[in-house]
Coordinates of C-alpha atoms in Angstrom, one line a residue:
Chain A
M232 CA -9.1 -22.9 -30.2
D233 CA -10.1 -25.2 -33.0
P234 CA -12.6 -23.4 -35.3
L235 CA -14.9 -26.4 -35.2
E236 CA -15.2 -26.1 -31.5
T237 CA -16.5 -22.6 -31.8
M238 CA -19.4 -23.8 -34.0
P239 CA -22.4 -21.8 -32.8
V240 CA -24.8 -23.7 -30.6
S241 CA -27.8 -21.6 -31.3
R242 CA -29.1 -21.0 -34.8
H243 CA -28.5 -17.3 -34.2
G244 CA -25.0 -18.1 -33.2
R245 CA -23.4 -15.8 -35.8
A246 CA -25.6 -12.9 -34.9
I247 CA -25.0 -13.4 -31.2
R248 CA -21.3 -13.5 -31.8
R249 CA -21.3 -10.3 -33.8
A250 CA -23.4 -8.6 -31.2
M251 CA -20.9 -9.7 -28.5
Q252 CA -18.0 -8.2 -30.6
V253 CA -19.8 -4.9 -30.8
G254 CA -20.6 -5.0 -27.1
F255 CA -17.0 -5.8 -26.2
A256 CA -15.8 -2.8 -28.2
A257 CA -18.4 -0.6 -26.5
L258 CA -17.2 -1.8 -23.1
I259 CA -13.6 -0.9 -23.9
V260 CA -14.7 2.6 -24.9
F261 CA -16.7 2.9 -21.7
L262 CA -13.8 1.8 -19.5
Y263 CA -11.3 4.0 -21.2
L264 CA -13.5 7.1 -21.7
P265 CA -12.7 8.7 -18.3
I266 CA -9.0 8.0 -18.6
V267 CA -8.9 9.5 -22.1
F268 CA -10.8 12.6 -21.0
M269 CA -8.5 13.1 -18.1
I270 CA -5.4 13.1 -20.4
V271 CA -7.1 15.3 -23.0
F272 CA -8.2 17.9 -20.5
S273 CA -4.8 18.1 -19.0
F274 CA -3.7 19.7 -22.3
D275 CA -6.8 21.8 -22.7
E276 CA -6.5 25.6 -22.2
G277 CA -9.9 26.1 -20.8
A278 CA -10.0 26.3 -17.0
T279 CA -13.2 24.2 -16.7
P280 CA -12.9 20.9 -18.4
G281 CA -15.4 20.6 -21.1
L282 CA -15.9 20.2 -24.8
P283 CA -15.0 21.4 -27.3
I284 CA -11.3 21.4 -26.6
T285 CA -10.2 25.0 -27.4
S286 CA -6.4 24.8 -27.7
F287 CA -3.5 22.8 -26.7
T288 CA -1.3 23.9 -23.8
L289 CA 1.3 22.7 -21.4
H290 CA 0.3 25.4 -18.9
W291 CA -1.2 23.0 -16.4
Y292 CA 1.9 20.9 -16.2
E293 CA 3.9 24.0 -15.6
A294 CA 1.5 25.1 -12.9
M295 CA 1.8 21.6 -11.4
L296 CA 5.5 21.9 -11.1
N297 CA 5.3 25.3 -9.5
N298 CA 2.7 24.3 -6.9
R299 CA 4.7 23.8 -3.7
V300 CA 1.8 22.3 -1.7
L301 CA 1.2 19.8 -4.4
L302 CA 4.8 18.9 -4.7
R303 CA 5.0 18.4 -0.9
A304 CA 2.0 16.1 -1.2
V305 CA 3.7 14.1 -3.9
G306 CA 6.8 13.9 -1.6
N307 CA 4.6 12.6 1.2
S308 CA 3.0 10.0 -1.0
V309 CA 6.3 8.8 -2.3
T310 CA 7.8 8.6 1.2
V311 CA 4.9 6.7 2.5
A312 CA 4.8 4.3 -0.5
I313 CA 8.5 3.5 -0.2
I314 CA 8.3 2.8 3.6
V315 CA 5.1 0.8 3.2
S316 CA 6.5 -1.2 0.3
I317 CA 9.7 -2.1 2.2
L318 CA 7.9 -3.1 5.4
A319 CA 5.1 -4.9 3.6
T320 CA 7.5 -6.9 1.5
V321 CA 9.7 -8.0 4.3
I322 CA 6.8 -8.8 6.7
G323 CA 4.6 -10.4 4.1
T324 CA 7.4 -12.6 2.7
M325 CA 8.4 -13.9 6.1
A326 CA 4.7 -14.7 6.9
A327 CA 4.2 -16.4 3.5
F328 CA 7.1 -18.8 4.3
V329 CA 5.5 -19.8 7.6
L330 CA 2.1 -20.0 6.1
V331 CA 3.2 -22.4 3.3
R332 CA 5.8 -24.4 5.1
G333 CA 5.3 -24.0 8.8
R334 CA 3.0 -26.2 10.8
I335 CA 0.3 -23.7 11.6
R336 CA -2.5 -25.0 13.7
F337 CA -5.3 -23.4 11.8
P338 CA -4.1 -22.9 8.3
N339 CA -7.6 -22.1 6.9
A340 CA -8.4 -19.6 9.6
T341 CA -5.0 -18.0 9.0
R342 CA -5.6 -17.8 5.3
I343 CA -9.0 -16.2 5.9
A344 CA -7.4 -13.7 8.3
F345 CA -5.1 -12.6 5.5
T346 CA -7.8 -12.3 2.9
L347 CA -10.2 -10.3 5.1
P348 CA -8.4 -7.0 5.0
I349 CA -8.6 -7.2 1.2
M350 CA -12.3 -8.1 1.3
V351 CA -13.5 -5.7 4.0
P352 CA -14.4 -2.3 2.6
G353 CA -11.5 0.2 3.2
V354 CA -13.9 2.7 4.9
L355 CA -14.3 0.3 7.8
I356 CA -10.6 -0.2 8.2
G357 CA -10.2 3.6 8.0
V358 CA -12.7 4.6 10.6
S359 CA -11.8 1.8 13.0
L360 CA -8.2 2.9 12.8
L361 CA -9.3 6.5 13.4
I362 CA -11.0 5.5 16.6
Y363 CA -8.1 3.4 17.6
F364 CA -5.3 5.9 17.0
A365 CA -7.1 9.1 18.0
R366 CA -9.4 7.9 20.8
V367 CA -7.7 4.8 22.3
L368 CA -4.0 5.2 21.8
D369 CA -4.2 9.0 21.8
L370 CA -1.7 9.3 18.9
S371 CA -1.8 12.4 16.8
L372 CA -2.5 11.5 13.2
S373 CA 0.5 11.8 10.9
L374 CA 2.2 10.1 8.0
A375 CA 3.2 7.3 10.4
T376 CA -0.5 6.5 11.0
V377 CA -1.0 6.5 7.2
V378 CA 1.8 4.0 6.9
A379 CA 0.2 1.8 9.5
G380 CA -3.1 2.0 7.7
H381 CA -1.5 1.0 4.3
L382 CA 0.2 -1.9 5.9
V383 CA -3.1 -3.5 6.7
V384 CA -3.9 -3.9 3.0
T385 CA -0.5 -4.3 1.5
V386 CA 0.8 -7.0 3.8
P387 CA -2.0 -9.4 2.9
F388 CA -1.3 -8.8 -0.8
V389 CA 2.4 -9.6 -0.5
V390 CA 1.5 -12.7 1.6
L391 CA -0.9 -14.0 -1.0
I392 CA 1.4 -13.4 -3.9
V393 CA 4.5 -14.8 -2.4
A394 CA 2.6 -17.8 -0.8
S395 CA 1.1 -18.7 -4.1
R396 CA 4.6 -18.9 -5.6
L397 CA 6.0 -20.8 -2.7
Q398 CA 3.2 -23.3 -3.1
S399 CA 4.1 -24.1 -6.7
F400 CA 7.8 -24.2 -5.8
D401 CA 9.5 -27.5 -6.6
R402 CA 11.0 -28.6 -3.3
S403 CA 13.2 -31.3 -4.9
L404 CA 15.5 -28.4 -5.8
E405 CA 16.0 -27.7 -2.1
W406 CA 16.4 -31.3 -1.3
A407 CA 19.0 -31.5 -4.0
A408 CA 20.8 -28.6 -2.4
A409 CA 20.6 -30.4 0.9
D410 CA 22.0 -33.6 -0.6
L411 CA 24.9 -31.6 -1.9
G412 CA 25.6 -30.4 1.7
A413 CA 23.8 -27.1 1.9
S414 CA 22.3 -26.1 5.2
P415 CA 18.6 -25.2 5.2
R416 CA 19.6 -21.5 5.6
R417 CA 21.9 -21.7 2.6
A418 CA 19.4 -23.5 0.5
I419 CA 16.9 -20.8 1.2
R420 CA 19.4 -18.0 0.4
H421 CA 20.9 -19.5 -2.7
I422 CA 18.0 -21.6 -4.1
V423 CA 14.6 -20.5 -2.9
L424 CA 15.0 -16.8 -2.6
P425 CA 16.5 -16.3 -6.1
L426 CA 13.7 -18.4 -7.6
I427 CA 10.9 -16.6 -5.8
A428 CA 12.5 -13.2 -6.1
P429 CA 10.3 -12.1 -9.0
A430 CA 7.2 -12.8 -6.9
I431 CA 8.7 -10.8 -4.0
I432 CA 9.5 -7.9 -6.4
A433 CA 6.0 -8.0 -7.8
G434 CA 4.6 -7.9 -4.3
A435 CA 6.8 -4.8 -3.5
L436 CA 5.7 -3.0 -6.7
I437 CA 2.1 -3.8 -6.1
S438 CA 2.5 -2.4 -2.6
V439 CA 3.9 0.8 -4.1
T440 CA 0.9 1.3 -6.4
L441 CA -1.6 0.4 -3.8
S442 CA 0.0 2.8 -1.3
I443 CA 0.4 5.7 -3.8
D444 CA -3.2 5.4 -4.9
E445 CA -4.8 4.6 -1.6
F446 CA -7.4 7.2 -0.7
V447 CA -10.1 5.7 1.6
I448 CA -8.0 4.5 4.5
T449 CA -5.6 7.5 4.1
W450 CA -8.5 9.9 4.3
F451 CA -9.3 8.8 7.9
T452 CA -5.7 8.3 9.1
V453 CA -4.0 11.3 7.6
G454 CA -3.0 14.3 9.8
S455 CA -2.1 17.8 8.6
Q456 CA 0.3 16.6 5.9
P457 CA -1.7 15.5 2.9
T458 CA -0.8 12.7 0.6
L459 CA -1.4 13.2 -3.2
P460 CA -4.8 11.5 -3.2
T461 CA -6.1 13.4 -0.2
F462 CA -4.7 16.6 -1.6
I463 CA -6.4 16.0 -5.0
Y464 CA -9.7 15.1 -3.2
T465 CA -9.8 18.4 -1.2
R466 CA -8.8 20.3 -4.3
V467 CA -11.5 18.7 -6.4
K468 CA -14.0 19.4 -3.6
F469 CA -13.1 23.1 -3.7
G470 CA -13.5 23.3 -7.5
V471 CA -12.1 21.6 -10.5
T472 CA -8.7 22.7 -11.7
P473 CA -7.1 21.3 -14.9
E474 CA -3.9 21.2 -12.8
V475 CA -5.4 18.1 -11.2
N476 CA -5.7 16.5 -14.6
A477 CA -2.1 17.1 -15.2
V478 CA -1.1 15.5 -11.9
A479 CA -3.5 12.6 -12.6
T480 CA -2.0 12.0 -16.0
V481 CA 1.5 11.9 -14.6
M482 CA 0.3 9.6 -11.9
L483 CA -1.5 7.3 -14.4
F484 CA 1.7 6.7 -16.3
V485 CA 3.8 6.2 -13.1
T486 CA 1.3 3.6 -11.9
L487 CA 1.1 1.9 -15.2
G488 CA 4.8 1.8 -15.4
T489 CA 5.1 0.2 -12.0
L490 CA 2.4 -2.3 -12.7
G491 CA 4.1 -3.2 -16.0
L492 CA 7.2 -4.0 -14.1
A493 CA 5.2 -6.1 -11.6
A494 CA 3.6 -8.0 -14.4
V495 CA 7.0 -8.7 -16.0
A496 CA 8.3 -9.9 -12.6
L497 CA 5.3 -12.2 -12.0
S498 CA 5.5 -13.8 -15.5
R499 CA 9.2 -14.4 -14.8
A500 CA 8.3 -16.0 -11.5
R501 CA 5.8 -18.2 -13.3
R502 CA 8.3 -19.4 -15.8
M503 CA 11.0 -20.0 -13.1
T504 CA 8.8 -21.9 -10.7
G505 CA 7.0 -23.9 -13.3
R506 CA 3.3 -24.4 -13.6
S507 CA 1.5 -24.8 -10.4
R508 CA 0.2 -28.1 -9.4
R509 CA -3.4 -27.3 -9.9
R510 CA -3.7 -26.7 -13.6
R511 CA -5.5 -23.4 -13.2
G512 CA -4.0 -22.5 -9.8
A513 CA -3.4 -18.8 -9.8
G514 CA -2.0 -19.2 -13.4
Chain B
M143 CA -8.3 -16.4 14.5
T144 CA -4.6 -15.6 14.2
T145 CA -4.2 -15.1 17.9
E146 CA -4.9 -18.8 18.3
I147 CA -1.8 -19.7 16.4
V148 CA 0.6 -18.1 18.7
G149 CA -1.6 -18.7 21.7
G150 CA -1.7 -22.3 20.7
A151 CA 2.1 -22.5 20.4
A152 CA 2.7 -20.8 23.7
L153 CA 0.2 -23.0 25.5
A154 CA 1.5 -26.2 24.0
P155 CA 2.0 -28.8 26.7
P156 CA 5.6 -29.1 27.9
T157 CA 7.1 -32.1 26.2
A158 CA 9.9 -34.4 27.2
I159 CA 12.1 -32.9 24.6
G160 CA 12.6 -29.4 26.0
G161 CA 13.7 -27.8 22.8
R162 CA 10.5 -28.5 21.0
R163 CA 8.6 -25.6 22.3
S164 CA 11.2 -23.1 21.6
A165 CA 11.8 -24.6 18.2
R166 CA 8.2 -24.2 17.5
L167 CA 8.3 -20.6 18.6
R168 CA 11.4 -20.0 16.5
Q169 CA 9.6 -21.4 13.6
L170 CA 6.6 -19.1 14.0
A171 CA 8.8 -16.0 14.8
P172 CA 8.8 -14.8 11.2
F173 CA 5.0 -14.8 11.3
L174 CA 4.8 -12.5 14.3
P175 CA 5.1 -9.1 12.5
A176 CA 2.4 -9.9 10.0
M177 CA 0.2 -11.1 12.9
V178 CA 0.8 -8.0 14.9
I179 CA -0.4 -6.0 11.9
I180 CA -3.5 -8.1 11.2
V181 CA -4.4 -8.4 14.9
G182 CA -3.2 -5.0 16.1
L183 CA -4.3 -2.8 13.2
F184 CA -7.3 -4.7 11.8
V185 CA -8.9 -7.1 14.3
V186 CA -8.5 -5.0 17.5
P187 CA -9.6 -1.7 15.9
L188 CA -12.7 -3.3 14.4
A189 CA -13.5 -4.9 17.8
L190 CA -13.1 -1.5 19.4
M191 CA -15.4 0.0 16.9
F192 CA -18.0 -2.6 18.0
V193 CA -17.5 -1.8 21.7
F194 CA -17.7 2.0 21.0
S195 CA -21.0 1.5 19.2
F196 CA -22.5 0.6 22.6
W197 CA -21.0 3.5 24.5
S198 CA -22.2 7.0 25.0
T199 CA -20.6 10.5 24.6
N200 CA -20.5 13.2 27.2
E201 CA -21.2 16.9 26.5
N202 CA -17.6 17.3 25.2
L203 CA -18.2 14.6 22.7
D204 CA -15.7 12.4 24.5
V205 CA -16.6 8.7 24.4
V206 CA -17.4 7.4 27.9
P207 CA -17.9 3.7 28.8
V208 CA -21.6 4.0 29.6
W209 CA -23.4 1.1 27.9
T210 CA -26.3 2.0 25.8
L211 CA -28.3 0.9 22.8
E212 CA -29.1 4.4 21.9
N213 CA -26.8 4.6 18.9
Y214 CA -28.6 1.8 17.2
Q215 CA -32.0 3.1 18.2
N216 CA -31.2 6.5 16.8
F217 CA -30.1 5.0 13.6
F218 CA -33.2 2.9 13.1
T219 CA -35.7 5.6 14.2
N220 CA -34.3 8.1 11.8
P221 CA -36.1 7.6 8.5
T222 CA -33.3 9.3 6.4
Y223 CA -30.8 6.8 7.8
V224 CA -32.9 3.8 7.2
R225 CA -33.8 4.9 3.7
T226 CA -30.1 5.4 3.0
L227 CA -29.4 1.9 4.2
F228 CA -32.2 0.5 2.1
K229 CA -31.1 2.5 -0.9
T230 CA -27.6 1.3 -0.6
M231 CA -28.8 -2.3 -0.7
V232 CA -31.0 -1.6 -3.8
I233 CA -28.3 0.3 -5.7
G234 CA -25.7 -2.4 -4.6
A235 CA -27.9 -5.2 -5.9
G236 CA -28.7 -3.3 -9.1
V237 CA -25.1 -2.5 -9.8
T238 CA -24.2 -6.1 -9.1
V239 CA -26.7 -7.4 -11.6
V240 CA -25.5 -5.0 -14.3
C241 CA -21.9 -5.9 -13.6
L242 CA -22.6 -9.6 -13.7
V243 CA -24.6 -9.5 -17.0
V244 CA -22.0 -7.3 -18.7
A245 CA -19.1 -9.3 -17.3
F246 CA -20.7 -12.6 -18.3
V247 CA -21.2 -11.5 -21.9
V248 CA -17.6 -10.4 -22.1
A249 CA -16.2 -13.4 -20.4
Y250 CA -18.3 -15.7 -22.5
F251 CA -17.2 -14.0 -25.7
L252 CA -13.6 -14.1 -24.7
S253 CA -13.5 -17.7 -23.5
R254 CA -15.6 -19.1 -26.4
Y255 CA -14.9 -17.1 -29.5
V256 CA -11.4 -15.7 -29.0
S257 CA -8.1 -17.6 -28.9
R258 CA -6.7 -17.9 -25.4
R259 CA -3.8 -15.6 -26.2
W260 CA -6.0 -12.8 -27.4
A261 CA -8.5 -13.4 -24.6
R262 CA -5.7 -12.8 -22.1
I263 CA -4.6 -9.6 -23.9
A264 CA -8.2 -8.4 -24.0
L265 CA -8.6 -9.2 -20.3
L266 CA -5.5 -7.3 -19.5
I267 CA -6.9 -4.3 -21.4
I268 CA -10.1 -4.6 -19.3
I269 CA -8.2 -4.8 -16.1
V270 CA -5.7 -2.0 -16.6
P271 CA -8.2 0.8 -15.7
F272 CA -9.0 -1.1 -12.6
W273 CA -5.4 -0.7 -11.4
T274 CA -5.2 3.0 -12.1
S275 CA -6.2 5.4 -9.4
Y276 CA -9.7 4.9 -8.2
L277 CA -10.0 8.5 -7.0
L278 CA -8.9 9.9 -10.4
R279 CA -11.3 7.7 -12.4
V280 CA -14.2 8.7 -10.3
Y281 CA -13.1 12.3 -10.6
S282 CA -12.9 12.1 -14.4
W283 CA -16.5 11.0 -14.5
Q284 CA -17.5 14.4 -13.3
A285 CA -16.0 15.8 -16.5
I286 CA -18.2 13.5 -18.5
L287 CA -21.5 13.5 -16.6
G288 CA -21.3 17.0 -15.2
E289 CA -23.2 20.1 -16.2
H290 CA -20.5 21.2 -18.6
G291 CA -19.5 17.6 -19.2
A292 CA -19.1 15.7 -22.4
L293 CA -22.4 13.9 -22.3
N294 CA -24.4 17.1 -21.9
Q295 CA -22.4 18.8 -24.7
V296 CA -23.0 15.9 -27.1
L297 CA -26.7 15.7 -26.3
V298 CA -27.1 19.5 -26.7
G299 CA -25.1 19.3 -29.9
L300 CA -27.5 16.6 -31.2
G301 CA -30.4 18.7 -30.2
I302 CA -31.7 16.1 -27.8
L303 CA -31.4 18.4 -24.8
R304 CA -32.0 22.1 -25.1
E305 CA -29.4 23.2 -22.6
P306 CA -26.8 21.5 -20.4
S307 CA -28.5 19.7 -17.5
L308 CA -27.7 18.1 -14.2
L309 CA -29.6 15.0 -15.2
F310 CA -26.6 12.7 -15.0
V311 CA -24.6 13.8 -12.0
Y312 CA -25.3 14.6 -8.3
N313 CA -28.0 12.0 -8.2
D314 CA -28.5 8.2 -7.9
F315 CA -28.0 7.8 -11.7
G316 CA -24.4 9.2 -11.4
T317 CA -23.6 7.0 -8.5
F318 CA -25.1 3.9 -10.3
I319 CA -23.2 4.5 -13.6
V320 CA -19.8 5.1 -11.9
L321 CA -20.2 2.2 -9.5
A322 CA -20.9 -0.1 -12.5
Y323 CA -17.9 1.3 -14.3
L324 CA -15.7 0.7 -11.3
Y325 CA -16.7 -3.0 -10.7
I326 CA -17.3 -4.4 -14.2
P327 CA -13.6 -5.2 -14.7
F328 CA -13.5 -7.1 -11.4
A329 CA -16.5 -9.2 -12.3
A330 CA -15.2 -9.8 -15.8
L331 CA -11.9 -11.1 -14.3
V332 CA -13.7 -13.5 -11.9
L333 CA -16.2 -14.8 -14.5
Y334 CA -13.5 -15.3 -17.2
A335 CA -11.5 -17.4 -14.7
S336 CA -14.6 -19.6 -14.4
L337 CA -15.5 -19.8 -18.0
E338 CA -12.0 -20.4 -19.2
R339 CA -12.3 -23.8 -17.4
F340 CA -15.5 -24.6 -19.1
D341 CA -15.4 -27.0 -22.0
F342 CA -17.8 -25.5 -24.6
T343 CA -18.1 -28.8 -26.5
Q344 CA -20.4 -29.8 -23.6
L345 CA -23.0 -27.4 -25.0
T346 CA -22.8 -29.0 -28.4
A347 CA -23.1 -32.4 -26.7
A348 CA -26.1 -31.3 -24.8
Q349 CA -27.8 -30.2 -28.0
D350 CA -26.9 -33.5 -29.7
L351 CA -28.8 -35.1 -26.8
G352 CA -31.8 -33.0 -27.6
A353 CA -31.5 -30.0 -25.3
G354 CA -32.4 -26.6 -26.7
P355 CA -29.8 -23.8 -26.5
V356 CA -31.6 -22.3 -23.5
A357 CA -31.8 -25.6 -21.6
A358 CA -28.1 -26.4 -22.5
F359 CA -27.1 -23.0 -21.1
R360 CA -29.2 -23.3 -18.0
R361 CA -28.6 -26.9 -17.1
V362 CA -25.0 -27.5 -18.4
L363 CA -23.2 -24.1 -18.3
L364 CA -24.7 -22.3 -15.4
P365 CA -24.2 -25.0 -12.7
Q366 CA -20.6 -25.3 -13.6
I367 CA -19.8 -21.6 -13.3
R368 CA -22.0 -21.0 -10.2
P369 CA -19.0 -20.5 -7.9
G370 CA -17.6 -17.9 -10.2
L371 CA -20.9 -16.1 -10.3
I372 CA -21.2 -16.0 -6.5
T373 CA -17.6 -14.9 -6.2
A374 CA -18.3 -12.1 -8.6
C375 CA -21.5 -11.0 -6.8
I376 CA -19.6 -10.8 -3.5
F377 CA -16.7 -9.0 -5.0
V378 CA -19.0 -6.3 -6.4
F379 CA -21.6 -6.0 -3.6
I380 CA -19.3 -5.9 -0.6
P381 CA -17.2 -3.0 -1.8
I382 CA -20.3 -1.0 -2.7
L383 CA -21.4 -1.3 0.9
G384 CA -18.3 0.7 1.8
E385 CA -18.3 3.1 -1.1
F386 CA -18.3 6.7 0.0
L387 CA -16.0 8.4 -2.5
T388 CA -18.1 7.8 -5.6
P389 CA -21.4 9.0 -4.0
S390 CA -19.6 12.1 -2.6
M391 CA -18.1 12.9 -6.0
V392 CA -20.9 12.2 -8.4
G393 CA -23.9 11.4 -6.1
G394 CA -24.3 14.9 -4.6
A395 CA -26.6 15.3 -1.6
Q396 CA -29.3 13.1 -3.1
G397 CA -27.1 10.1 -4.1
L398 CA -25.4 9.5 -0.8
L399 CA -25.0 5.9 0.4
I400 CA -24.6 4.3 3.8
A401 CA -20.8 4.7 3.9
N402 CA -21.2 8.5 3.5
L403 CA -23.3 8.5 6.7
L404 CA -20.4 6.6 8.4
A405 CA -17.8 9.0 7.1
N406 CA -19.8 12.1 8.0
F407 CA -20.4 10.8 11.6
F408 CA -16.7 10.4 12.0
K409 CA -15.7 13.6 10.4
T410 CA -18.1 15.4 12.8
A411 CA -16.7 13.4 15.8
L412 CA -19.9 11.6 16.5
I413 CA -17.9 8.5 17.2
P414 CA -20.4 6.1 18.8
E415 CA -23.1 6.9 16.2
G416 CA -20.6 6.3 13.5
A417 CA -19.4 3.2 15.1
A418 CA -22.9 1.8 15.1
V419 CA -23.2 2.4 11.4
G420 CA -19.8 0.9 10.9
F421 CA -20.8 -2.1 12.8
L422 CA -24.0 -2.5 10.8
I423 CA -22.0 -2.6 7.6
A424 CA -19.4 -4.9 9.1
A425 CA -22.0 -7.3 10.3
F426 CA -23.6 -7.4 6.9
V427 CA -20.2 -8.0 5.2
T428 CA -19.3 -10.7 7.7
A429 CA -22.6 -12.4 7.2
L430 CA -22.1 -12.5 3.4
L431 CA -18.5 -13.7 3.8
I432 CA -19.5 -16.5 6.2
V433 CA -22.5 -17.7 4.1
F434 CA -20.4 -17.7 0.9
R435 CA -17.0 -18.5 2.4
R436 CA -16.6 -21.6 0.2
Y437 CA -16.7 -19.5 -3.0
L438 CA -14.2 -16.9 -2.0
R439 CA -11.2 -17.5 -4.1
V440 CA -9.5 -14.2 -3.3
Q441 CA -6.2 -15.6 -4.5
D442 CA -7.5 -16.1 -8.0
V443 CA -8.4 -12.5 -8.2
V444 CA -5.4 -11.0 -6.4
V445 CA -2.7 -13.1 -8.1
R446 CA -4.3 -13.0 -11.6
G447 CA -5.2 -9.4 -11.4

């Protein structure tokens, strides 16, 4: 930005600006405080997290690796996340194509239908699924019902992400392919899919993180096999153990890693499909 | 809503060109699985919850299709329930105001005084915690606000408190702080998207034309970012109506919100009573979404976040 443009409007502009800088720094501290504490306590020897930190230990990480129940919960979470991610990506991508390119009768209503599951509080989705599975369909709750619950939120995410890329897709590339003799199917396989692949990958990775971290819907749809978040919740309710901090720290870095990959994929998608038509459109 | 799409296709009048109908079905086929999920796992269960809220239970706590308004009557005649509902609205509104003010200051600062490149990086830094586990962040606050938590230790160390207290946790204060913490990044993201589009030279222009800073702010800046402000309000307030984890972790018995009632009803198998609470929340959410539907730019938040 041109420095002249940032000329303070108010006479107190400079003071306001300085105050905002301090406030911004304070906010960052506030936002990262719990995360920093979680990481620090995972290395703290004391069994109840608290200050001052007495001494450094890797004991809780060791305890984590020896806890069979916990490892099984991790296994359940990973299994669910992989299944959810694959299903959501395939289902969501197909739907996005129809949404952007098909002649749907009520495009706006359909769009709203796909944003509602993201907007509606998870607890409502959770309890209504609980009634539905346990009281209406008479299914026993299991990891399969958890997968079903996760699909309700992940599919719309994939649809929105892929649809937004498809919208900014330059269709003349496809017409060029058709001019050169490609069938529509071939044009999609060789031109469209490779170009929107980063968006699809981003959708898949975001589904993984959503599913792995999902607690609210899971809490109501889970059976006797816990996922990692429901395991942690019951554990924390019983009493705090630093072991949980160790798991949390590992999970934090796994999630951040996955999100980092998703971000890289999305920025690649942006570069490949060019700027969207609306200047700000989802940029 | 979505049912109409396929319904519409299936009911399309037969045309002279016999292939058109099947072509249309084929075109919509890839849409079917997603629709099955949205309708079958979202719309239908919510509709059933609505129906159940008007049904009764027998002595075995099985839901029986006997129509009644009792579930709603019980809710509204129980002072604790009504107070919890009211408190949820008040806390929700309070948290929304706090989030909006903080987020506005941050977004204003980033869009006006910071280069676009750095603003984006700063925004990313704000958003990252939002994408890490919600459960774990709430849990960590226990370690900060709790009796043996950092805040107490610091205050005792400074001599402000004589001994560790339960002032900050297992009450409304704990719930309020953690909710604000959870939703500030969200609000900041939405408001930044609005303010980034705003041309700040308009403020200077307004002042050249004789407006004071306050008037320029109120009459030039605010009207232009109103959609963003409303979006941010909704994106903070609606999730709070469904928050049950935060109150159950840091709110204690005193700081419970409406969604905790809902969760407790369901965990104790009082399905119709729970369904009634669920429907009340859903009705409120729906009303907000309908009133402000024009401002809901979910895509902005999802794709940018």
